[in-house]
Amino acid sequence: MDTFIKSEEMHQATLQALQDRGVGLLDIAQITLFLQSKYVPGLTIETCLENVEQVLEKREVQNAILTGVALDVMAEQHALPQPLQHIIETDESLYGVDEILALSILNIYGSIGYTNYGYVDKLKYGILDWLNDKKNGTHTFMDDLAGAVAAAAASRLAHRYRSLQEQEQELNE
Amino acid sequence: MDTFIKSEEMHQATLQALQDRGVGLLDIAQITLFLQSKYVPGLTIETCLENVEQVLEKREVQNAILTGVALDVMAEQHALPQPLQHIIETDESLYGVDEILALSILNIYGSIGYTNYGYVDKLKYGILDWLNDKKNGTHTFMDDLAGAVAAAAASRLAHRYRSLQEQEQELNE
Amino acid sequence: MDTFIKSEEMHQATLQALQDRGVGLLDIAQITLFLQSKYVPGLTIETCLENVEQVLEKREVQNAILTGVALDVMAEQHALPQPLQHIIETDESLYGVDEILALSILNIYGSIGYTNYGYVDKLKYGILDWLNDKKNGTHTFMDDLAGAVAAAAASRLAHRYRSLQEQEQELNE
Amino acid sequence: MDTFIKSEEMHQATLQALQDRGVGLLDIAQITLFLQSKYVPGLTIETCLENVEQVLEKREVQNAILTGVALDVMAEQHALPQPLQHIIETDESLYGVDEILALSILNIYGSIGYTNYGYVDKLKYGILDWLNDKKNGTHTFMDDLAGAVAAAAASRLAHRYRSLQEQEQELNE
């Protein structure tokens, strides 16, 4: 019989990985707030945090984070074979597997999150700036993953906000 | 203020588009059953149908179907500009926008559905065979969309089945 | 026998579509210059233009542009079925098929272009600002396509610049 | 100054990784032949091999292969952190990062390769069958990567064959 990792174990391992790598859920939620506050009047950090937490419940998101973090950590420990070790350690500019894993997170909530992810990644908004400073460790994957979770939470929020608007509109009809 | 299409209107338009183009939800569910029956013991067509219906509730799926069907229909009516008219009318082999829309459906349920989609598309399983027969109309987009919805429903099923297995395992512990 | 559209016809139709919709190749090249000038010392607009032109030679890029422009034009002519007409006409915020077509352009040059695309799309840089002004017509697809071509040209440039660096390094060894 | 891995070093490392993991270029070319022989009259294994070799020259393809193989090898050596170790070791059915890396290979040659990849992956054609037998080692990533390279080579071939047809057509005009 096929054995498998339980959902709760995957979830806890993901939260632990983020914490171990210095990324708080609140740091991600701040990015979501930055992205979505002008579209959702009165948006609070609590609502953003709640959406970030929901994104982290998704199996695909957990798979991407656990894989990317493992590669970052092994690069820090010089445990990867060459030339991959050098590529990930230096966040080589032609290496795009980090962006690919980020996309697999965004896709769960549709394509509307692509541009938000690209935007905060380029701006190095909030925690993304800290992650890009090499003296804080190797975060070749983590900066893209954190940005993608924030953008995915923004997409989730956009869908939820629309539902709310619809309900209000119906009440007024 | 921004006006928008209500969820229920999007949903109904999607169901109507499938029906108008000769694709029953049961036809799609048959493909899902074919894909998933060996992995889920005792899987019924009713359960597959239920999962197909849930997939069709997703906004991204509705967007892809409404866009692809519009292009198929306009190609049938010779209403597209050249050379696009010729490309879609003949299902030109180097045209891949249909596969791109299919992928946007699959992505909502993660990457595990990619191979299932490719498999049934190549086999021309069930309704996909009918859709590929040019004398039944122009279905350049529809065959990929139907296959993608079936594969997405299979992915959804796989996730749900795992949750069920987890619950059973917990009961036995 | 299978008939098909010749490469040169596809290419000319794509250039015509861009011109008809008010997008000059130089407008796109300006975005590429903005994105890449800090990474490539001495980068000129001529080199950017050359890379934009090469991107437009790719069949997948042509397919995406011809399809997206056809949808924009038909939306302007009110020729699309509802609710798709309303969605594209208003550039509805939950509609992501435009981003999906953009991604299919970026993918040809790898994932390193994702963030550049997202960045210029959000900034509404150069011609993208004009395209986003509703009084200049319906450009729901075109703004994403133009941004994607610019970002793809930036990726192409990054790959070429690396090759050049390698050759120089070899000369100095 | 930014140091980087030279193209030739990336290329050699990729060929070495395939060889070390028991995958010959001819094995991959056999899959391409299987996929494309009915569309290209007189197609030889030599032509398929040549296209496989060209695909392996692409940086994105090299990045995907080197990353996936590193994860497979470390899983064999029990060097990955839990729960990722268990997931990759058992090729867990809800893990889709292997399919995501495969897609990044396919995308370089456009979306027309998606269905070919899914088809051979499901059929476990040729070397893919050997790679799926757990007693031959952990090949969670390698089977998807090999199938994707084969399908990408088929897409490349389809584009080249079209160019050839165009040239012949012009001669006859």
Coordinates of C-alpha atoms in Angstrom, one line a residue, chain A residues 35 38-39 92-100 103 107 111-112 114-119 121-123 144 155 158-159 162, chain C residues 35 38-39 92-100 103 107 111-112 114-119 121-123 144 155 158-159 162:
Chain A
L35 CA -0.6 45.0 -3.5
K38 CA -5.9 50.3 -3.3
Y39 CA -8.5 47.9 -4.8
E92 CA 22.7 33.2 -11.2
S93 CA 20.7 35.6 -13.5
L94 CA 19.9 33.0 -16.2
Y95 CA 18.6 30.4 -13.7
G96 CA 14.8 30.5 -13.7
V97 CA 13.7 27.4 -11.7
D98 CA 12.9 29.7 -8.8
E99 CA 10.5 31.7 -11.0
I100 CA 9.0 28.4 -12.2
L103 CA 4.5 30.3 -11.0
N107 CA -1.4 29.3 -10.9
S111 CA -3.3 34.1 -13.9
I112 CA -4.4 37.4 -12.4
Y114 CA 1.3 37.1 -12.5
T115 CA 1.9 40.8 -12.7
N116 CA 1.6 41.3 -8.9
Y117 CA 4.3 38.8 -8.4
G118 CA 6.6 40.3 -11.0
Y119 CA 6.0 43.8 -9.5
D121 CA 9.8 40.9 -7.0
K122 CA 11.3 43.8 -9.0
L123 CA 10.6 46.4 -6.3
D144 CA 10.4 34.2 -5.3
S155 CA -5.6 37.0 -6.0
A158 CA -9.7 39.7 -5.2
H159 CA -12.0 36.8 -5.8
R162 CA -15.9 40.3 -5.7
Chain C
L35 CA 14.3 47.0 -18.4
K38 CA 21.2 48.8 -16.1
Y39 CA 22.4 45.2 -16.7
E92 CA -12.6 42.9 -16.2
S93 CA -10.2 42.4 -13.3
L94 CA -10.9 38.7 -12.8
Y95 CA -10.3 37.9 -16.5
G96 CA -6.8 36.4 -16.9
V97 CA -6.7 35.1 -20.5
D98 CA -4.7 38.1 -21.5
E99 CA -2.0 37.3 -18.9
I100 CA -2.1 33.6 -20.1
L103 CA 3.0 34.1 -20.6
N107 CA 8.0 31.1 -22.0
S111 CA 11.1 31.9 -17.0
I112 CA 13.6 34.8 -16.4
Y114 CA 8.2 36.7 -15.8
T115 CA 9.2 39.4 -13.3
N116 CA 10.1 41.9 -16.0
Y117 CA 6.7 41.5 -17.6
G118 CA 4.9 41.9 -14.3
Y119 CA 6.9 45.0 -13.4
D121 CA 2.7 45.9 -16.7
K122 CA 2.1 47.3 -13.2
L123 CA 4.2 50.5 -13.9
D144 CA -0.2 42.4 -22.0
S155 CA 15.4 37.8 -21.8
A158 CA 20.3 38.7 -21.4
H159 CA 21.2 35.4 -23.0
R162 CA 26.1 36.4 -21.5

